[in-house]
Amino acid sequence: MYKLGIDIGSTTIKMALIKLKGQKTNDRPSDSKPVVLATDYRRHNAEPMKVGKEMIEGILRAIKDQQSAVGEQRSSISIGITGSVGMGCAQRLGVGFHQEVIAAAEVVRQLYPSVHTLVDIGGEDSKMIFFESGRVPDMRMNGNCAGGTGAFIDQTATLLGVDVSELNDLAARAEHIYPIASRCGVFSKTDIQNLISRSVSKEDIAASMLNAVTMQVVSALARGTEVHPKIFLCGGPFAYIPELRKHLLRALDMTEEDCIVPEYTQYIPAIGTALLADGETFTCEQARTLFSSDHCSAVAVSGTLPPLFDGEKDYQQWLSEKQKKYGHNTMNSQLSNFAQRSVPSDCSLGQSTLNTPLYLGVDSGSTTTKLVLIDEKGQLVFSDYSYNNGNSLQAFHSALQRMRDTLGQDIEIAGSCSTGYGEQLLKTAFRLDHGIVETMAHFMAAKHLQPEVSFVLDIGGQDMKAIFVENGSIQRIEINEACSSGCGSFIMTFARQLGYEVSDFAHMATLAQHPYDLGTRCTVFMNSKVKQAMREGAQVDDIAAGFSYSVIKNCLYKVLKLQSFDQLGEHIMVQGGTFRNHSVVRALEILTGKEVGFGPIPELMGAYGCALYASRYRVVG
C-alpha cells in the first residue's frame, strides 16, 4: 500500500510518496513508520495541472523500481491533496482534500510526540501549532498579509540583487541588525531601500530582514502564548536558510537542542496529507493520468471580463494606428525595453545634428534614473535607463559617461533640467540649470505629443499621478498615497512570482480571451484572489489580463474616485513604465470608453519633459 501526498501552494507543488511499514493500531500508528520513497518540488508558474502531470510520472518510478511489472499493476495508491491552491485542484481531480495546517499537525501527531510547537514558513503563509496533551491542537495562520513569509524573503533578495541562496551566506557575515517593517512587503521596501541608500552592507540588510521575518512570525502567531520546546520547524525557508533558524531560536531564547528540523522539512504538509489519505485508491496507471484533461472535471470560473483584443492581428492593427497618430517616429525612438541604452537607429548623428544645441533632461527616481538628450526640434538624440542601486549620484554620473562614450566627449549641452526624487540633489551636485516637479515634467511631455491634452495619467513603479488639464493649464493633480497597488511593481511582482518576464506577461495579456476579474485589491490581498483564480483553473494569460484591468480599476475607483469619465475629457495621454504594457492602455480604453494616446518612450517621459523645459527656458550667460 502506497500513499501519495500532493501539496499545491501558491507558487510550488510538492509531492511525497510514502510507504507504511508495520500495522496500524486503533488510534496511534506508533508501530507503523512511513518510509519516504520519492519527493519532488517544483514551481508551477500558475499551471499546477500541467506541472503536476509532469511530476507524477517521475514520482511513480519509485514504485516501478521496487516492484516487478506485475507487482506495479497490482499496487494501489491512496492520494491526498493539500495547499492554498489545492482545494480547487482536488475538486477537479476527484481526490480528497486536507487543510494544510491539519496535514502538518498529523505528521507531528504520528511521528514526533515530543513536540510542543510547530512553526511553518511557506511561500506566502506562515503557521504555528501548539500541542498540549489531552487537548485539540491550537492552530494559527497568518491572514491575508504576506509579511514574515517566503515571498517577503524573495522580495528582499530582489532588492539586493542576489539569489535567495546567497542570503544565508550574507546574513551569516552580518555585524549589525537594523529595524525593518515586516508587517507588509510594501512598507518593508521603503525601509530596505533606505538602508541601501545609506550604504548599509548587504550582509547587515540580509540579517535584518531574517530578524524581521522571525519577529513577525512570533508576534503575529504566538500572540501571548508561550512557546515551549521542543519546537518543530518546517517549510522551504527553514530548509534552505539555516540563518533563519538561528534568528528564530534567538528570538525565542532557545538553542539548537530545543528544536527539530526534519529531513524532509519542505514536504511536511505533503507527507501529512499522504498519512491522512484514506479515500479512493488508484492503480499506478490511473495515477499517471490523474492530471490529464480527460480525467479532470471542469470548475466554473467565477468572473471574467471582456478580452482586450480579438487576437494578435487586432492587437497589431491597434498598435500601428497608435504609432502613426502619436508620433512614434518623430522622436526617432526605437527603444524596445527599459534597460536599453542606445542612439536611436533612425536618428542622423552627423555634424548637422550634433552641432546644434542639445538639451539634457534627467528623471531621478527612488529606484531608477532616466536620462534623455534632445535637439531643438525635440528629437531624441540619446536615452538611458538604469537602476540606482541606492546611489542616484553615481547612477547619473554613469549615465552621463555612457552618453559621452556614445556621442563623443565634445558635445555641448545648451540646457539641463532635473526632476524626481533626486531633483535637488542632482541639480546642486552637477550644477544643472533647472529643477522642476514631476507633474510639470510629465505635463510638458504629454502636451508636446498632444497639444489638446485633457488628462495625463502617469503610473510608475510605486507611484501614480493623475493630471487634470483645462484650457491648456493644469487644473488639479491627484496622487496615490500609501498603497502601491495598480503601479508597475504590482504587475512586476506577480509576473516574477508566476515565473514570467514582465514583457512576456504583458504580451500574454493582450491575447487572453477570458480575462479573470481580480478586482481592486492591494498587492498583499491580491495573493488570495490569484490563488482563487488558479484553483478555478484560470489560464495564465487570463490572470495576466486580469492584472491589467485591476491596475486601471484601482486608479479610476480607488485613487481618482471618479463620478463620471467625462471628467477625463477627450484627449487622454498615458505615460510611465507601466504603460509599456499595452494591455494596460487597452484596459483603460475599454473601461472608460475613450481613446487613449501614448508616446514611444512612456518610461522616459519625465526626463523628456525636463529636456523640453531646458530647451524652452535656456539660461543665457
XYZ file of C-alpha atoms in Angstrom:
621
model
C 0.000 0.000 0.000
C 1.430 3.354 -1.094
C 0.302 6.852 -0.222
C 0.915 9.984 -2.260
C 0.643 13.450 -0.765
C 0.411 16.471 -3.077
C 0.884 19.965 -1.646
C -0.163 22.611 -4.204
C 0.772 26.035 -2.903
C 0.568 29.483 -4.424
C 3.901 29.107 -6.228
C 5.062 25.483 -5.915
C 3.960 21.853 -5.951
C 5.475 19.390 -3.524
C 4.871 15.648 -3.850
C 5.836 12.931 -1.389
C 5.323 9.206 -1.984
C 5.407 7.130 1.201
C 5.037 3.502 2.131
C 3.914 2.382 5.581
C 5.720 -0.425 7.389
C 4.004 -2.360 10.165
C 0.359 -2.440 11.154
C -1.719 0.421 12.474
C -3.260 0.362 15.939
C -6.761 1.705 16.508
C -5.603 5.202 17.470
C -1.944 5.917 17.010
C 0.154 4.112 14.380
C 3.172 4.044 16.690
C 4.423 0.805 15.172
C 3.783 1.989 11.618
C 6.647 4.121 10.326
C 6.350 5.776 6.933
C 9.231 5.406 4.546
C 9.595 8.260 2.066
C 10.271 6.683 -1.312
C 10.296 9.754 -3.560
C 9.826 13.513 -3.422
C 9.646 16.337 -5.947
C 9.490 20.113 -5.561
C 8.810 22.475 -8.474
C 7.410 25.911 -9.259
C 4.147 25.597 -11.146
C 4.067 29.101 -12.706
C 0.273 29.254 -12.354
C -0.138 25.966 -14.252
C -0.466 23.400 -11.446
C -2.288 20.821 -13.551
C 0.352 20.854 -16.280
C 3.297 20.704 -13.877
C 1.551 18.103 -11.715
C 1.210 15.834 -14.748
C 4.961 16.068 -15.358
C 5.839 15.429 -11.716
C 3.652 12.435 -11.013
C 5.299 10.319 -13.709
C 8.683 10.731 -12.033
C 7.256 10.083 -8.573
C 5.704 6.780 -9.653
C 9.039 5.478 -10.946
C 9.898 4.758 -7.318
C 7.150 2.096 -7.261
C 8.284 0.689 -10.595
C 11.849 0.425 -9.295
C 10.655 -1.563 -6.274
C 8.131 -3.804 -7.984
C 8.062 -6.134 -10.938
C 5.779 -5.244 -13.841
C 3.058 -7.482 -12.359
C 3.630 -6.030 -8.895
C 3.320 -2.489 -10.195
C -0.020 -3.312 -11.825
C -1.329 -4.695 -8.511
C -0.079 -1.823 -6.401
C -2.668 0.573 -5.035
C -2.137 4.215 -4.121
C -4.133 6.443 -1.819
C -3.847 10.105 -2.747
C -4.423 13.251 -0.708
C -4.094 16.910 -1.694
C -3.394 19.981 0.436
C -2.172 23.553 -0.035
C -3.583 27.017 -0.683
C -4.361 26.169 -4.331
C -5.030 22.505 -3.599
C -8.761 22.683 -2.848
C -9.807 23.596 -6.388
C -7.404 21.072 -7.858
C -8.712 18.342 -5.538
C -12.238 19.138 -6.689
C -11.232 18.896 -10.350
C -9.330 15.652 -9.769
C -11.923 13.995 -7.549
C -9.354 13.478 -4.763
C -9.704 14.065 -1.027
C -8.509 17.443 0.300
C -6.949 18.117 3.705
C -6.301 21.570 5.105
C -2.529 22.115 5.232
C -2.379 23.001 8.942
C -4.194 19.775 9.785
C -1.870 17.854 7.455
C 1.216 19.296 9.153
C -0.241 18.565 12.584
C -0.810 14.952 11.585
C 2.920 14.469 10.938
C 3.706 15.707 14.438
C 0.907 13.668 15.997
C 2.073 10.416 14.449
C 5.834 10.803 14.323
C 7.012 13.494 16.780
C 5.010 13.201 20.026
C 7.570 15.260 21.996
C 6.861 18.427 20.001
C 5.080 21.316 21.750
C 5.114 23.923 18.953
C 5.224 23.623 15.168
C 6.442 26.645 13.210
C 5.995 26.552 9.425
C 7.020 29.297 6.995
C 5.853 28.872 3.412
C 5.879 30.942 0.257
C 3.009 33.244 1.233
C 1.790 31.921 4.559
C 3.095 31.062 7.977
C 1.576 28.917 10.665
C 2.107 27.966 14.285
C 0.516 24.969 16.032
C 0.565 24.398 19.800
C 0.242 20.821 21.039
C -0.948 20.063 24.575
C -1.614 16.574 25.895
C -5.322 15.802 26.010
C -6.266 18.956 24.091
C -7.073 19.720 20.476
C -4.046 21.374 18.793
C -4.253 25.178 18.746
C -3.719 26.053 15.054
C -2.885 29.582 13.898
C -2.135 31.019 10.460
C -1.256 34.438 9.107
C -4.098 36.353 7.492
C -4.007 37.954 4.052
C -0.732 39.733 4.846
C 2.361 38.058 3.378
C 4.738 39.706 5.863
C 7.050 37.176 7.503
C 6.841 34.600 4.694
C 8.989 33.244 1.877
C 7.629 35.880 -0.531
C 8.929 38.549 1.842
C 12.377 36.908 1.705
C 12.258 36.648 -2.107
C 11.423 40.339 -2.353
C 14.438 41.315 -0.251
C 16.725 39.192 -2.412
C 15.412 41.006 -5.490
C 16.042 44.427 -3.933
C 19.602 43.394 -3.039
C 20.206 41.927 -6.500
C 21.142 38.472 -5.182
C 19.714 34.961 -5.326
C 17.789 33.691 -2.317
C 20.513 31.060 -1.863
C 23.029 33.872 -1.289
C 21.027 35.490 1.517
C 22.084 32.842 4.020
C 25.796 33.406 3.424
C 25.326 37.185 3.561
C 23.377 37.045 6.815
C 25.995 34.795 8.395
C 28.596 37.563 7.973
C 26.419 40.403 9.348
C 27.645 42.690 12.104
C 24.549 44.797 12.850
C 20.763 44.403 12.899
C 18.571 47.282 11.677
C 14.792 47.648 12.139
C 12.714 46.675 9.103
C 8.913 46.788 8.973
C 7.939 43.175 8.293
C 4.157 43.506 8.540
C 3.834 44.300 4.832
C 6.000 43.882 1.740
C 5.129 47.395 0.559
C 6.286 49.063 3.776
C 9.411 46.907 4.023
C 10.618 48.120 0.612
C 10.845 51.646 1.963
C 12.969 50.548 4.924
C 15.234 48.346 2.812
C 15.736 50.989 0.122
C 16.558 53.488 2.849
C 19.235 51.132 4.194
C 20.622 50.650 0.691
C 20.794 54.417 0.128
C 22.708 54.739 3.419
C 25.279 52.253 2.083
C 24.425 49.674 4.738
C 26.099 46.382 3.781
C 24.115 43.637 2.082
C 25.187 41.349 4.924
C 23.514 43.556 7.546
C 20.373 44.043 5.413
C 20.018 40.284 4.840
C 20.344 39.558 8.560
C 17.984 42.407 9.457
C 15.380 41.000 7.073
C 15.632 37.493 8.572
C 15.301 39.004 12.028
C 12.202 40.930 10.876
C 10.658 37.740 9.485
C 11.093 35.858 12.753
C 9.756 38.747 14.836
C 6.704 38.985 12.565
C 6.009 35.252 12.835
C 6.384 35.204 16.616
C 4.376 38.373 17.269
C 1.597 37.625 14.764
C 1.105 33.951 15.611
C 2.181 33.389 19.225
C 0.037 36.316 20.446
C 0.920 35.855 24.117
C 1.051 32.061 24.134
C 4.369 30.834 25.481
C 6.423 28.715 23.113
C 7.971 25.680 24.836
C 10.491 23.173 23.481
C 10.575 21.139 21.534
C 9.748 23.199 18.502
C 9.312 21.625 15.080
C 10.490 23.718 12.110
C 9.247 23.106 8.587
C 8.834 24.912 5.288
C 11.207 25.779 2.461
C 12.809 28.870 4.097
C 13.858 26.843 7.146
C 15.222 24.142 4.856
C 17.300 26.410 2.653
C 18.202 29.287 5.010
C 19.800 27.962 8.225
C 20.406 31.540 9.401
C 16.622 31.989 9.605
C 16.526 29.171 12.170
C 19.200 30.914 14.233
C 17.249 34.168 14.303
C 14.074 32.365 15.367
C 15.849 30.475 18.152
C 17.417 33.729 19.339
C 14.010 35.414 19.390
C 12.591 32.506 21.431
C 15.684 32.283 23.679
C 16.264 28.651 22.686
C 19.137 26.520 21.386
C 19.517 24.010 18.549
C 18.828 21.210 21.056
C 15.358 22.667 21.615
C 14.234 22.254 18.006
C 13.633 19.507 15.486
C 14.355 20.092 11.819
C 13.045 17.028 9.970
C 14.835 15.553 6.979
C 12.012 16.445 4.589
C 11.115 19.781 6.160
C 9.737 21.344 2.958
C 7.495 18.314 2.362
C 5.779 18.123 5.768
C 2.235 19.099 4.582
C 2.604 16.720 1.614
C 3.644 13.861 3.936
C 0.816 14.782 6.304
C -1.868 14.686 3.622
C -0.444 11.348 2.464
C -0.838 9.966 6.001
C -4.429 11.224 6.069
C -5.323 9.852 2.619
C -7.859 7.066 3.112
C -10.359 7.520 0.297
C -10.463 6.017 -3.189
C -7.339 4.121 -4.222
C -5.722 4.294 -7.657
C -3.629 1.939 -9.690
C -0.319 3.262 -10.960
C -1.802 3.665 -14.434
C -4.772 5.606 -13.073
C -2.449 7.844 -11.021
C -0.363 8.627 -14.128
C -3.421 10.046 -15.880
C -4.683 11.863 -12.790
C -3.717 15.322 -14.038
C -4.724 14.741 -17.659
C -7.544 16.785 -19.156
C -9.596 13.621 -19.717
C -9.655 12.889 -16.001
C -10.191 16.432 -14.703
C -13.683 17.776 -14.253
C -14.356 21.394 -15.151
C -14.685 24.071 -12.494
C -16.628 27.199 -13.344
C -14.573 30.386 -13.335
C -16.355 32.879 -11.091
C -15.897 36.077 -13.089
C -14.467 37.093 -16.437
C -14.050 40.377 -18.280
C -14.139 41.275 -22.000
C -10.985 40.326 -23.947
C -8.620 43.227 -24.558
C -8.011 42.345 -28.203
C -9.518 39.964 -30.694
C -6.272 38.101 -31.333
C -2.774 39.085 -32.470
C -3.917 40.700 -35.733
C -6.303 43.033 -33.915
C -3.563 43.983 -31.445
C -1.015 44.757 -34.161
C -3.532 46.890 -36.077
C -4.378 48.841 -32.903
C -0.670 49.381 -32.164
C 0.056 50.549 -35.704
C -2.703 53.160 -35.503
C -1.352 54.456 -32.180
C 2.179 54.717 -33.549
C 1.022 56.771 -36.531
C -1.251 59.073 -34.553
C 1.050 59.829 -31.630
C 4.326 60.436 -33.406
C 6.234 57.288 -32.564
C 8.591 58.050 -35.465
C 9.048 61.793 -34.993
C 11.019 61.292 -31.787
C 13.374 58.884 -33.558
C 12.893 56.215 -30.902
C 13.425 52.537 -31.455
C 13.695 51.579 -27.783
C 12.482 48.053 -27.104
C 12.889 47.660 -23.357
C 13.623 49.531 -20.152
C 17.294 48.658 -19.891
C 18.330 49.515 -23.460
C 20.758 52.398 -23.827
C 21.396 53.461 -27.396
C 21.412 56.106 -30.047
C 18.099 55.580 -31.917
C 18.843 53.666 -35.106
C 16.964 56.058 -37.384
C 18.498 59.195 -35.873
C 21.044 61.007 -38.021
C 24.050 61.842 -35.903
C 26.112 63.709 -38.456
C 27.698 67.094 -37.742
C 24.476 68.875 -38.618
C 22.771 67.184 -35.643
C 25.496 67.249 -33.020
C 26.486 70.806 -33.831
C 23.017 72.086 -32.966
C 22.134 72.966 -29.350
C 21.329 69.852 -27.286
C 19.261 69.722 -24.125
C 19.561 67.275 -21.250
C 16.712 66.027 -19.077
C 17.001 63.623 -16.131
C 14.328 61.969 -14.010
C 15.981 60.686 -10.822
C 13.517 58.316 -9.177
C 13.751 56.342 -5.948
C 14.960 53.232 -7.790
C 15.858 54.283 -11.361
C 17.496 57.136 -13.258
C 16.180 58.138 -16.683
C 18.187 60.433 -18.954
C 17.390 61.861 -22.398
C 19.168 64.243 -24.757
C 17.154 66.071 -27.422
C 17.796 68.630 -30.142
C 15.918 71.899 -30.711
C 13.131 70.110 -32.577
C 12.502 67.764 -29.668
C 14.001 64.764 -31.478
C 15.586 62.170 -29.252
C 19.361 62.042 -29.670
C 20.243 59.751 -26.752
C 18.454 57.931 -23.922
C 19.491 55.935 -20.888
C 17.542 53.968 -18.266
C 19.372 52.439 -15.310
C 18.828 51.341 -11.725
C 20.207 53.484 -8.902
C 21.223 50.655 -6.576
C 20.958 53.117 -3.708
C 23.217 55.773 -5.230
C 21.433 58.254 -7.507
C 24.530 60.446 -7.899
C 26.631 57.569 -9.207
C 23.784 56.377 -11.441
C 23.522 59.797 -13.111
C 27.310 60.133 -13.426
C 27.491 56.702 -15.112
C 24.654 57.634 -17.485
C 26.483 60.827 -18.472
C 29.638 58.834 -19.130
C 27.740 56.385 -21.356
C 26.304 59.355 -23.243
C 29.791 60.840 -23.774
C 31.186 57.454 -24.809
C 28.426 57.105 -27.408
C 28.244 60.641 -28.810
C 31.769 61.855 -28.171
C 33.338 63.964 -25.466
C 32.978 67.277 -27.338
C 29.180 67.603 -27.467
C 27.809 70.809 -25.988
C 24.740 70.820 -23.769
C 22.907 74.130 -24.078
C 20.497 73.499 -21.190
C 19.722 70.927 -18.493
C 16.927 70.136 -16.075
C 16.155 67.517 -13.411
C 13.050 66.151 -11.727
C 12.029 63.314 -9.451
C 13.181 62.007 -6.102
C 16.758 63.266 -6.615
C 15.878 66.512 -8.402
C 17.570 68.947 -5.994
C 20.489 66.628 -5.245
C 21.475 66.273 -8.905
C 20.785 69.926 -9.680
C 23.160 71.012 -6.913
C 25.845 68.367 -7.388
C 26.078 68.684 -11.180
C 25.105 72.358 -11.464
C 22.124 71.705 -13.704
C 20.240 74.748 -14.959
C 16.756 73.866 -13.726
C 14.808 71.595 -11.432
C 11.044 71.107 -11.780
C 8.396 68.990 -10.075
C 7.495 65.676 -11.713
C 3.941 66.656 -12.575
C 5.153 69.646 -14.594
C 7.707 67.484 -16.427
C 5.087 64.888 -17.335
C 2.576 67.543 -18.337
C 5.063 69.230 -20.712
C 5.952 65.881 -22.313
C 2.305 64.936 -22.815
C 1.409 68.350 -24.223
C 4.266 68.109 -26.714
C 2.735 64.937 -28.186
C -0.904 66.010 -27.805
C -1.330 69.829 -27.638
C -5.017 69.457 -26.711
C -4.354 67.002 -23.864
C -7.137 66.981 -21.259
C -5.873 64.327 -18.842
C -2.443 62.812 -18.137
C -2.046 59.569 -16.208
C 1.469 58.625 -15.154
C 1.997 55.247 -13.498
C 5.488 54.365 -12.360
C 6.921 51.537 -10.307
C 5.407 52.537 -6.957
C 3.530 55.772 -7.588
C 0.701 57.163 -9.649
C -0.001 60.740 -10.749
C -3.153 61.978 -12.452
C -3.142 65.455 -14.017
C -6.428 67.106 -14.999
C -5.970 69.785 -17.653
C -8.335 72.596 -18.638
C -7.691 75.232 -21.323
C -4.096 74.130 -21.678
C -3.259 74.509 -17.983
C -3.147 72.119 -15.023
C -6.428 72.263 -13.111
C -5.731 69.711 -10.363
C -3.444 66.794 -9.526
C -4.192 63.505 -7.770
C -1.561 61.053 -6.499
C -1.674 57.691 -4.748
C -0.726 57.706 -1.097
C 0.484 54.680 0.915
C -0.880 51.975 -1.393
C 1.238 50.848 -4.361
C -1.373 48.553 -5.918
C -2.041 49.461 -9.508
C 1.562 50.520 -10.077
C 4.357 48.922 -12.083
C 5.773 46.925 -9.191
C 2.280 45.468 -8.706
C 2.423 43.706 -12.077
C 6.163 43.024 -11.909
C 5.827 41.281 -8.535
C 3.179 38.867 -9.749
C 4.789 38.257 -13.145
C 8.003 37.141 -11.458
C 6.071 35.229 -8.818
C 4.372 33.241 -11.572
C 7.698 32.670 -13.329
C 7.468 35.099 -16.270
C 9.364 38.101 -17.527
C 7.255 41.257 -17.408
C 7.377 41.679 -21.205
C 6.122 38.122 -21.785
C 3.445 38.539 -19.123
C 2.283 41.755 -20.808
C 2.036 40.201 -24.269
C 0.126 37.197 -22.917
C -2.441 39.602 -21.504
C -3.131 41.142 -24.932
C -4.146 37.732 -26.303
C -6.254 36.491 -23.360
C -9.788 35.545 -24.308
C -11.270 35.291 -20.802
C -9.558 37.857 -18.518
C -10.075 36.928 -14.878
C -11.702 39.610 -12.747
C -9.213 40.179 -9.911
C -11.000 43.250 -8.572
C -9.185 46.209 -6.973
C -7.149 44.837 -4.112
C -3.808 45.782 -2.630
C -0.680 43.821 -3.528
C -0.877 41.654 -0.432
C -4.589 40.853 -0.551
C -4.365 40.171 -4.286
C -2.483 36.955 -3.457
C -5.678 35.290 -2.262
C -7.528 36.314 -5.431
C -4.791 34.887 -7.652
C -4.920 31.640 -5.675
C -8.669 31.505 -6.244
C -8.121 32.009 -9.971
C -5.645 29.126 -10.082
C -7.941 26.898 -8.026
C -10.684 27.539 -10.576
C -8.368 26.626 -13.442
C -7.914 30.103 -14.935
C -5.133 30.242 -17.546
C -2.016 32.344 -17.004
C -2.880 34.724 -19.860
C -6.321 35.318 -18.326
C -4.714 36.132 -14.967
C -2.240 38.482 -16.718
C -5.099 40.327 -18.444
C -6.919 40.476 -15.122
C -3.972 42.384 -13.663
C -4.180 44.927 -16.492
C -7.824 45.562 -15.683
C -7.048 45.667 -11.956
C -4.386 48.364 -12.400
C -6.850 50.649 -14.156
C -9.776 49.862 -11.868
C -7.594 50.694 -8.875
C -6.686 54.018 -10.462
C -10.210 55.005 -11.530
C -12.138 53.824 -8.487
C -9.698 53.870 -5.538
C -7.306 56.737 -6.328
C -9.353 59.106 -8.501
C -12.804 58.055 -7.228
C -14.342 59.338 -10.459
C -18.043 60.050 -10.574
C -18.024 60.315 -14.374
C -15.489 59.543 -17.079
C -16.398 62.865 -18.663
C -14.013 64.400 -16.129
C -11.143 62.955 -18.170
C -12.002 64.880 -21.316
C -11.465 63.579 -24.834
C -7.677 63.758 -25.129
C -6.169 61.299 -22.666
C -2.414 60.649 -22.585
C -0.686 57.978 -20.502
C 2.960 57.580 -19.583
C 5.269 55.855 -17.143
C 6.904 52.454 -17.452
C 3.665 50.629 -16.640
C 2.213 51.743 -19.978
C 4.847 49.875 -21.953
C 2.358 47.131 -21.164
C -0.156 47.821 -23.938
C -2.779 45.651 -22.288
C -2.993 48.272 -19.508
C -3.562 51.025 -22.099
C -6.287 48.997 -23.745
C -7.941 48.222 -20.395
C -8.207 51.975 -19.782
C -9.868 52.428 -23.178
C -12.380 49.644 -22.566
C -13.300 50.763 -19.034
C -13.699 54.451 -19.929
C -14.969 54.082 -23.482
C -12.428 56.696 -24.581
C -9.408 56.712 -26.879
C -6.077 56.798 -25.079
C -2.774 58.016 -26.524
C 0.802 57.209 -25.561
C 4.251 58.097 -26.848
C 7.064 55.774 -27.936
C 9.040 56.155 -24.699
C 6.475 56.166 -21.853
C 9.084 55.250 -19.230
C 11.248 58.262 -20.199
C 8.576 60.949 -20.442
C 9.518 62.629 -17.165
C 13.088 63.065 -18.378
C 11.827 64.096 -21.824
C 9.631 66.786 -20.261
C 12.679 68.079 -18.382
C 14.660 68.288 -21.616
C 11.795 70.227 -23.247
C 11.739 72.607 -20.298
C 15.513 73.156 -20.617
C 15.129 73.925 -24.332
C 12.352 76.458 -23.745
C 13.913 78.188 -20.769
C 17.524 78.245 -21.790
C 19.816 80.014 -19.337
C 21.833 82.736 -21.061
C 25.303 83.692 -19.883
